[in-house]
Coordinates of N, CA and C in Angstrom, one line a residue:
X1 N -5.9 43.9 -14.7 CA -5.4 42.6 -15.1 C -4.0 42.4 -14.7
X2 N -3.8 41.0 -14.1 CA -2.3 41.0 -13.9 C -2.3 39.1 -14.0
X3 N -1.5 38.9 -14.5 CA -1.2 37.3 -14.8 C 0.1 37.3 -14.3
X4 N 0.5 36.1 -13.8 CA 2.0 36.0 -13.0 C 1.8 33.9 -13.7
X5 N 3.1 33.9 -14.2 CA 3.3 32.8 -15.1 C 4.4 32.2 -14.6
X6 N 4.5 31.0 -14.6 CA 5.8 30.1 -14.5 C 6.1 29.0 -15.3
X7 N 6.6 28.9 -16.5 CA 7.0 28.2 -17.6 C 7.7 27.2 -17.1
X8 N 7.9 25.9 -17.1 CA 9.1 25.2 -16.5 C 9.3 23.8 -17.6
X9 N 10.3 23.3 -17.7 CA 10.8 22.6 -18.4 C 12.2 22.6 -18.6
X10 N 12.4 21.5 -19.6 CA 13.9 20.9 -20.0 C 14.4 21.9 -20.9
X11 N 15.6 22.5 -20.3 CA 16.4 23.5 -21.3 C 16.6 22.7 -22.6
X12 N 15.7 23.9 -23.7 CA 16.0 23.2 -25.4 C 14.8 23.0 -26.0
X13 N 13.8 22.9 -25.0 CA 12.1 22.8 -25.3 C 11.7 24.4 -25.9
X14 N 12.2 25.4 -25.7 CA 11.9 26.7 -25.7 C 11.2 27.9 -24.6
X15 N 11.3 27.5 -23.2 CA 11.0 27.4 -22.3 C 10.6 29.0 -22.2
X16 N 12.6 29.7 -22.2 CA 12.7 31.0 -22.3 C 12.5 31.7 -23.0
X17 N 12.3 31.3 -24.7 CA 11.8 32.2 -25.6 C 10.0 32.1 -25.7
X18 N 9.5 30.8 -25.3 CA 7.9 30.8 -25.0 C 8.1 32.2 -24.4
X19 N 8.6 32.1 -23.3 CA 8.3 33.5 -22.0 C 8.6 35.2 -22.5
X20 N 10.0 34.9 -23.2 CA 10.4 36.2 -24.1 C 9.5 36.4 -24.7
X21 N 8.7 36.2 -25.7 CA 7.6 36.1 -26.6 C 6.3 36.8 -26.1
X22 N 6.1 36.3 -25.0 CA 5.0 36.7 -23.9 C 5.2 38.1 -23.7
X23 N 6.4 38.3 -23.1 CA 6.9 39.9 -22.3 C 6.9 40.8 -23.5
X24 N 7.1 40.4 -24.7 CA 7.3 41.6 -25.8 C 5.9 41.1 -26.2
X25 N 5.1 40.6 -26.3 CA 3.6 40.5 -27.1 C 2.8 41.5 -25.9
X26 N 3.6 41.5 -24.3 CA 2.8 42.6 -23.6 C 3.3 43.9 -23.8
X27 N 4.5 44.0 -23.8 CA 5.1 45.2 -24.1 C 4.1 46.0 -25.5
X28 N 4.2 45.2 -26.7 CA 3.4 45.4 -28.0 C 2.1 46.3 -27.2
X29 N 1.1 45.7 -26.4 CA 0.1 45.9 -25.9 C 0.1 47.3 -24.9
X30 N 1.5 47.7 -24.5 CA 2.0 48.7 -24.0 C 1.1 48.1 -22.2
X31 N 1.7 47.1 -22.0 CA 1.2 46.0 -20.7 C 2.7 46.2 -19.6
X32 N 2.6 46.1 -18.7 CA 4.0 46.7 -18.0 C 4.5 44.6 -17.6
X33 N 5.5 44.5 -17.8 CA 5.8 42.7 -17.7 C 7.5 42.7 -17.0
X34 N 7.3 41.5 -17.0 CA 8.4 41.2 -16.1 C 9.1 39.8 -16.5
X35 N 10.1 39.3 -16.6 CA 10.7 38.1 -17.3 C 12.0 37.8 -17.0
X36 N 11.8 36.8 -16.1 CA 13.0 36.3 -14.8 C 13.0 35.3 -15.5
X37 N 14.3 34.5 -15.9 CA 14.7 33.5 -16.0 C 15.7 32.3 -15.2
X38 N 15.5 31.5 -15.5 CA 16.4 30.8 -14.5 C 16.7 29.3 -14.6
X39 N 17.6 29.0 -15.3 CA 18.1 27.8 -15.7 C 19.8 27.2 -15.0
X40 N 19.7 26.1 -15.2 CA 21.0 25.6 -14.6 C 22.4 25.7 -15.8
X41 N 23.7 25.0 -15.3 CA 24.3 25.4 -16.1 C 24.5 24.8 -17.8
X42 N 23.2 23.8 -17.4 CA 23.7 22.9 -19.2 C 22.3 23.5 -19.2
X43 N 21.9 24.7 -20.4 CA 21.0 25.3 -20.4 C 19.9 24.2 -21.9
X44 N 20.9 23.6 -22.6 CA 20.3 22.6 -23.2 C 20.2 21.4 -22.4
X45 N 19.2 20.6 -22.1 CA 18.8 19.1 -21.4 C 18.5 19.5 -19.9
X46 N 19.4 20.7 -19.0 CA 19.0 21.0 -17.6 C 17.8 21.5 -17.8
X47 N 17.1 21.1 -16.5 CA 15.8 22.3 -16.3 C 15.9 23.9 -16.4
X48 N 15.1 24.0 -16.7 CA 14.8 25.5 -17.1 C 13.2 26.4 -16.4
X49 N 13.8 27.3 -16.4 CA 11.9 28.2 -16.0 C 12.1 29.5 -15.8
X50 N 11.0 30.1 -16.4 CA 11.1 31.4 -16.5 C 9.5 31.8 -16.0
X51 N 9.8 33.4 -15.1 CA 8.8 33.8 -14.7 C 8.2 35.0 -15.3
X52 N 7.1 35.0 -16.0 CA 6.3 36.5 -16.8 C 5.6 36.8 -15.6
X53 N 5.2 38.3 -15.8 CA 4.4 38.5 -15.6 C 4.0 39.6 -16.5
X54 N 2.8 39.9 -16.7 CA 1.8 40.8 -17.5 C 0.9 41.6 -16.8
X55 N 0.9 42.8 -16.7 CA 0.3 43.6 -16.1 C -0.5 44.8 -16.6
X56 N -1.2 45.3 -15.7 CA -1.6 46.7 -16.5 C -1.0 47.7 -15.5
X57 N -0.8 47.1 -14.4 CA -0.5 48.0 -13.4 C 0.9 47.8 -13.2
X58 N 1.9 48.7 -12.6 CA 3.7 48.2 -12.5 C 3.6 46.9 -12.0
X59 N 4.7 46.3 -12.1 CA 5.3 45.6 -11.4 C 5.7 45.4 -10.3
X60 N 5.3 44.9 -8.9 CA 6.6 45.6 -7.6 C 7.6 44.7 -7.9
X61 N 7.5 43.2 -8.1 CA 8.2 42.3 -8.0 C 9.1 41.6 -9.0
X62 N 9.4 40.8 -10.0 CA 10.0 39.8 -10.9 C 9.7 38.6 -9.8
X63 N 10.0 38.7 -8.3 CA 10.1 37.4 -7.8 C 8.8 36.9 -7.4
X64 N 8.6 35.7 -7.6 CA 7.5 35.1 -6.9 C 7.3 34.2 -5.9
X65 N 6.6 33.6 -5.4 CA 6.3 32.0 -4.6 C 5.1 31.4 -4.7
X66 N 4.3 32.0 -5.4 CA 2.9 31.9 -6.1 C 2.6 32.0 -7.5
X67 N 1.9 31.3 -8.2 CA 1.5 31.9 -9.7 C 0.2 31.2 -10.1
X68 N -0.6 32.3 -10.8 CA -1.7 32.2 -11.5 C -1.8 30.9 -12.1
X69 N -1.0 31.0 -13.1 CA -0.9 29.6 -14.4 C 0.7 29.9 -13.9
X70 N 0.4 27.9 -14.6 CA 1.9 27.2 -14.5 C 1.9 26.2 -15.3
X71 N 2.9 26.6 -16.8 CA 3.2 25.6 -17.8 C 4.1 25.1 -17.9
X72 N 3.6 23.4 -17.7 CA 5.0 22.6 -17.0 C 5.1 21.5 -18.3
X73 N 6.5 21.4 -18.5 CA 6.9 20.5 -20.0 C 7.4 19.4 -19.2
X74 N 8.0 19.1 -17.9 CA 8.8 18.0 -17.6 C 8.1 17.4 -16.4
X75 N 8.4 15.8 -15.8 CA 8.1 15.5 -14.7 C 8.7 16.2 -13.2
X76 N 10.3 16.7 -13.4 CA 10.6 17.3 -12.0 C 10.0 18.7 -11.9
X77 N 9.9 19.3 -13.0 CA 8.8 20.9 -12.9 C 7.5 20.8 -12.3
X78 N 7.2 19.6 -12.5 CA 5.5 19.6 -11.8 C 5.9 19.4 -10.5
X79 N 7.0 17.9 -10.4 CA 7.3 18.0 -8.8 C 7.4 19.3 -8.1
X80 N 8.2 20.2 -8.7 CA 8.7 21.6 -8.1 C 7.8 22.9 -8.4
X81 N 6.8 22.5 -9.4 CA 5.8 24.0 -9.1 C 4.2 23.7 -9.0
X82 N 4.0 22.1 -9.1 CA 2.4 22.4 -8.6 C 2.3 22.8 -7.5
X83 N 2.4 22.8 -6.8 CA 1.8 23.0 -4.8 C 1.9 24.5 -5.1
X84 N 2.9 25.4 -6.1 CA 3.1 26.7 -6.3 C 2.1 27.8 -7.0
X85 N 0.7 26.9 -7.7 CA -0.2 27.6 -8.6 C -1.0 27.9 -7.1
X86 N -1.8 29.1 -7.0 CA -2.3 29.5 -6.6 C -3.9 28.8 -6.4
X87 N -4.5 28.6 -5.7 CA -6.0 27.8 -5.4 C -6.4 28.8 -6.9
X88 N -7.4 27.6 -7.4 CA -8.1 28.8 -8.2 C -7.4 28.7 -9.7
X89 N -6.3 28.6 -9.8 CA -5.1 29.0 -10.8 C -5.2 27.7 -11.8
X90 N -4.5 28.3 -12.7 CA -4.5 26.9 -13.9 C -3.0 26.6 -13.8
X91 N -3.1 25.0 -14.0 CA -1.8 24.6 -14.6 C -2.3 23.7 -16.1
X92 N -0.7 24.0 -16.9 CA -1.1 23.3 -18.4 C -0.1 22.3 -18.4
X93 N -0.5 21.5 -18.5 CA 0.9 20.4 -18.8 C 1.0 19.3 -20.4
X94 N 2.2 19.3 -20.6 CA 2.6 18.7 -22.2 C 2.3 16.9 -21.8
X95 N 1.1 16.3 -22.1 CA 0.9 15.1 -22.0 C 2.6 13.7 -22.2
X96 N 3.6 14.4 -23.2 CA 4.7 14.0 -23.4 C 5.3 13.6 -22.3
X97 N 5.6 15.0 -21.4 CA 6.4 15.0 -20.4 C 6.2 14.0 -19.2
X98 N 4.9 14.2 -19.3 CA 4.4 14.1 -17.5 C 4.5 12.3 -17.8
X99 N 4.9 11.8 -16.4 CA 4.4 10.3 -16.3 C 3.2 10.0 -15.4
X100 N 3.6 11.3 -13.8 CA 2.6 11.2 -13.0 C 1.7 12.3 -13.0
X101 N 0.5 12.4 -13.7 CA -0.3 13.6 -14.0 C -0.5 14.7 -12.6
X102 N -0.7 15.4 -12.7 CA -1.1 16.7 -11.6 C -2.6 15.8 -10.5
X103 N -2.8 16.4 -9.1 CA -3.2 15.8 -8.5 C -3.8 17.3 -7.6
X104 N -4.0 17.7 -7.5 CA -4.2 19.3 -7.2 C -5.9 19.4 -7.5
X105 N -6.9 19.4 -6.7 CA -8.0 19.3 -7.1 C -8.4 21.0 -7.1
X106 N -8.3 21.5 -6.0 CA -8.5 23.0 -5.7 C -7.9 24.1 -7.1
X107 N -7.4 23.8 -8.0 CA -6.9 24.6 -9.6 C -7.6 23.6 -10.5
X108 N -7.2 24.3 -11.9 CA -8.2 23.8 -13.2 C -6.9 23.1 -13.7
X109 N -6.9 21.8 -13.9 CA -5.5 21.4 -14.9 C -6.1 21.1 -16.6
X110 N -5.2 21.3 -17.5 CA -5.4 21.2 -18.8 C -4.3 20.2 -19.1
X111 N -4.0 19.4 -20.0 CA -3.3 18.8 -21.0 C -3.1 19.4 -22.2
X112 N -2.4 19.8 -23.1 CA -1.8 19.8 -24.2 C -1.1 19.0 -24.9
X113 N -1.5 18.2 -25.9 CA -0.3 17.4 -26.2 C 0.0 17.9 -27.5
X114 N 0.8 18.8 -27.2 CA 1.6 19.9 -27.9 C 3.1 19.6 -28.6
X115 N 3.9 17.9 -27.9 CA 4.7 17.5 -28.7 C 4.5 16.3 -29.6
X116 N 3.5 15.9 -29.4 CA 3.1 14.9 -31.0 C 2.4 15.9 -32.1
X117 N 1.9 17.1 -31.7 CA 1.1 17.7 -32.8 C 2.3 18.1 -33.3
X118 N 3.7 18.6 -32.6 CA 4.7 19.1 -33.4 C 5.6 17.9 -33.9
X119 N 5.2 17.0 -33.5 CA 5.4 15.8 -34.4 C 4.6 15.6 -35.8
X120 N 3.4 15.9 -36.0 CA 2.9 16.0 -36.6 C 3.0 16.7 -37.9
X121 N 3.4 18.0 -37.4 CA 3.7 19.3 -38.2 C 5.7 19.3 -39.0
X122 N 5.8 17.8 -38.4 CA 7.1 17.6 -39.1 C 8.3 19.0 -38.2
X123 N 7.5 19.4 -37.2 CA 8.3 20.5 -36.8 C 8.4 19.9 -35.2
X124 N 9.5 19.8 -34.7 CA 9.9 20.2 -33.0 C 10.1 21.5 -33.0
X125 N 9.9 22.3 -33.3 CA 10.5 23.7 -33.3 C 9.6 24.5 -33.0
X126 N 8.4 23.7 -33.3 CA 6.6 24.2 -33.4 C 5.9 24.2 -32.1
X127 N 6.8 23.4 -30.6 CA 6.2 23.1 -29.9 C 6.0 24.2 -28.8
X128 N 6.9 24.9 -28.4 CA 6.5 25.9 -27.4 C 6.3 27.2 -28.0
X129 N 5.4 26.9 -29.3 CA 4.2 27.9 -30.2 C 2.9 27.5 -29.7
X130 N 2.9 25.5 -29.7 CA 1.6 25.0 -30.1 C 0.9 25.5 -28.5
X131 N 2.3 25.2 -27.2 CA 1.7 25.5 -26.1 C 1.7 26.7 -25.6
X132 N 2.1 27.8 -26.2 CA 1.5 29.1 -26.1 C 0.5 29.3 -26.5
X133 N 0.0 28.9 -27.8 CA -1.3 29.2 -28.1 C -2.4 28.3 -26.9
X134 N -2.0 27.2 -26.5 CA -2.9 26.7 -25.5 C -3.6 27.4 -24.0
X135 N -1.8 28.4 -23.8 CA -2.3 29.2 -22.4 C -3.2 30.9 -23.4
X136 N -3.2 30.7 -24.3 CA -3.7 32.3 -25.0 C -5.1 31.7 -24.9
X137 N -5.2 30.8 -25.4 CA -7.0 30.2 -25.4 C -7.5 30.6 -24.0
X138 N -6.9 29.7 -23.4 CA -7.8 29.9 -21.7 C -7.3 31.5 -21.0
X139 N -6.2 31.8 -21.1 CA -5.7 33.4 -20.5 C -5.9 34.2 -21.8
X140 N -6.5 35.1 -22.2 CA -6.2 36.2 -23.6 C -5.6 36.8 -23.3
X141 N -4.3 37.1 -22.5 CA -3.6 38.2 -22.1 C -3.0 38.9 -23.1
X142 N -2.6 38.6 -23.9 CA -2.7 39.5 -25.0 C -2.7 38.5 -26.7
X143 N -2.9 39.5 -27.6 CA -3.5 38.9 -28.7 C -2.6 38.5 -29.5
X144 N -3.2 37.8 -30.3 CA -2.1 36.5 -31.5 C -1.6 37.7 -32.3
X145 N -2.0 39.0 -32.6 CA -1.8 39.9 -33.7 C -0.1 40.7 -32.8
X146 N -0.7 40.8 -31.5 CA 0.4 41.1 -31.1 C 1.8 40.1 -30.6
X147 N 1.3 39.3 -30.4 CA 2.3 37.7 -30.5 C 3.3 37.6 -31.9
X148 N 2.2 38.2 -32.8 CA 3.5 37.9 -34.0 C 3.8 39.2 -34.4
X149 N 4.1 40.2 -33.5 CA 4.6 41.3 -33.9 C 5.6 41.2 -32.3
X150 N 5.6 40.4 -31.3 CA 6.4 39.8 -30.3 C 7.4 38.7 -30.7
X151 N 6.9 38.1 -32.2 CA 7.9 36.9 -32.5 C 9.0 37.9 -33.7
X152 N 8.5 39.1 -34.1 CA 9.1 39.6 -35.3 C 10.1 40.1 -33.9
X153 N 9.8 40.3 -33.3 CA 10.9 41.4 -32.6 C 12.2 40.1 -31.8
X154 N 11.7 39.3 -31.3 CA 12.6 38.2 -30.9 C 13.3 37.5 -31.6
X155 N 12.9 36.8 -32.7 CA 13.4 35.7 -33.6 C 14.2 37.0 -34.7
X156 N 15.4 36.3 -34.7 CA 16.5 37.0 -35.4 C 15.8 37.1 -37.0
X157 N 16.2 38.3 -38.0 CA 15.2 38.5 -39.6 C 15.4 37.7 -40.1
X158 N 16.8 36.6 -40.1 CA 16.9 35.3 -41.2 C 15.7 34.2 -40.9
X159 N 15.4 34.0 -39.9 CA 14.2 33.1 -39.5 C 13.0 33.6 -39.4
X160 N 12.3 34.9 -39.9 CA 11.1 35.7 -39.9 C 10.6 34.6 -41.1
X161 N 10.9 34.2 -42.2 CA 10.0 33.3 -43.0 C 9.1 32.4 -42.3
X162 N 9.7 31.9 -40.7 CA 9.1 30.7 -40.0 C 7.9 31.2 -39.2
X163 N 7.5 32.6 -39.4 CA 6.5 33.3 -38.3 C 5.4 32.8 -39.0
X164 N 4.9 32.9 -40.5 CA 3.5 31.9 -40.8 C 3.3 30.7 -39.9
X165 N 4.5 29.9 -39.6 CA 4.5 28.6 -39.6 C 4.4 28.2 -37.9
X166 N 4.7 29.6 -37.2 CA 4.4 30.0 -35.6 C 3.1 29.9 -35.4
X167 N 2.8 31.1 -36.4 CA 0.9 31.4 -36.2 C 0.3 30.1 -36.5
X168 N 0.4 29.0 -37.2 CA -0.1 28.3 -37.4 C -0.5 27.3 -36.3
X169 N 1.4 27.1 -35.5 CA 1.5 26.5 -34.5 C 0.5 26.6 -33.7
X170 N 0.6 28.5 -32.9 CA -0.3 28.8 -32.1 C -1.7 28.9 -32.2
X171 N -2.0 28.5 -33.4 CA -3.9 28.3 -33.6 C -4.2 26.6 -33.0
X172 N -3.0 26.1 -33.6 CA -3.0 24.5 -32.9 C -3.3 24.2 -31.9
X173 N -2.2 25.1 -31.0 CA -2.6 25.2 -29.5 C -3.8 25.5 -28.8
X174 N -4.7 26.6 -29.7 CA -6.1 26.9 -29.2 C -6.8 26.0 -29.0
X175 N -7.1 25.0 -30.5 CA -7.8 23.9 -30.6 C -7.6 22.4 -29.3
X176 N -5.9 22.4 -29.2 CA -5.6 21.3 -28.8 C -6.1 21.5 -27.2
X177 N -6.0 22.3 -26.4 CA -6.0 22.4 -25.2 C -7.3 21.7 -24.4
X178 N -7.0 20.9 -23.2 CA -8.4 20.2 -22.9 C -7.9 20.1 -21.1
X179 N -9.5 20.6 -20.9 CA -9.1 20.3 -19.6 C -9.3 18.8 -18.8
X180 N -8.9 18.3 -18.0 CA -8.5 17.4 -17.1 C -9.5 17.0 -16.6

């Protein structure tokens, strides 16, 4: 198994800790991963994107020019990484963001509308939980048990009371996910 991921969106959405999250829920799994980031310099409102990858086998690379799945939160992220999913590959995109939907017939596209549900949940904070759990439904690359033992290790201990309120998020995500 090897998944190669490209997160993209508006720095402040949670772009990089979605991705952080990912690398230690594989690590947990004892999964060999990789977690390239790469944002501009107003890391809040600039674009943002970070690259996972999850493996069983090493790594050669962090770099890519292709990816499996590609979770895109903004309109210029899709401009700059659909043509980049691989034939075959899934892209997920936040119904919010997008104005001009994906157009890519050769990949599987999904919608999430992952920022009115965290409207919903009275949480923004909830939202790049709701769309992790969306890429866990269609990829199982690794498990929700080990996700929140990936959020205990990332999210500093004064904010561990909010990891019920994560798991919750990311069951949302399962449910919400639809394909295109």
């Amino acid at each position: 198994m090897k998944e190669e991921i490209i997160i993209a969106g508006f720095g402040g959405q949670g772009v990089l800790s979605m991705g952080k999250i990912l690398a230690y829920s594989g690590l947990m799994e004892g999964k060999e991963v990789s977690w390239m980031p790469a944002y501009g310099p107003e890391q809040r409102g600039g674009t943002a994107n970070v690259t996972v990858i999850v493996s069983d086998d090493k790594v050669s690379s962090p770099i890519l020019s292709k990816y499996d799945t590609a979770i895109i939160l903004n309109q210029p992220s899709l401009e700059k990484f659909e043509s980049k999913v691989k034939p075959g590959g899934i892209l997920i995109y936040d119904g919010y963001g997008i104005i001009n939907p994906p157009t890519r017939k050769d990949i599987k596209v999904y919608r999430i509308d992952a920022m009115d549900a965290a409207n919903e949940m009275n949480n923004a904070k909830a939202f790049n939980m709701i769309v992790l759990g969306g890429l866990l439904k269609l990829r199982p690359i690794v498990t929700l048990e080990n996700v929140i033992k990936g959020l205990k290790k990332t999210l500093p201990e004064r904010h561990h009371h909010l990891i019920p309120m994560n798991e919750e998020a990311i069951k949302k995500g399962m449910e919400l996910i639809r394909e295109v």
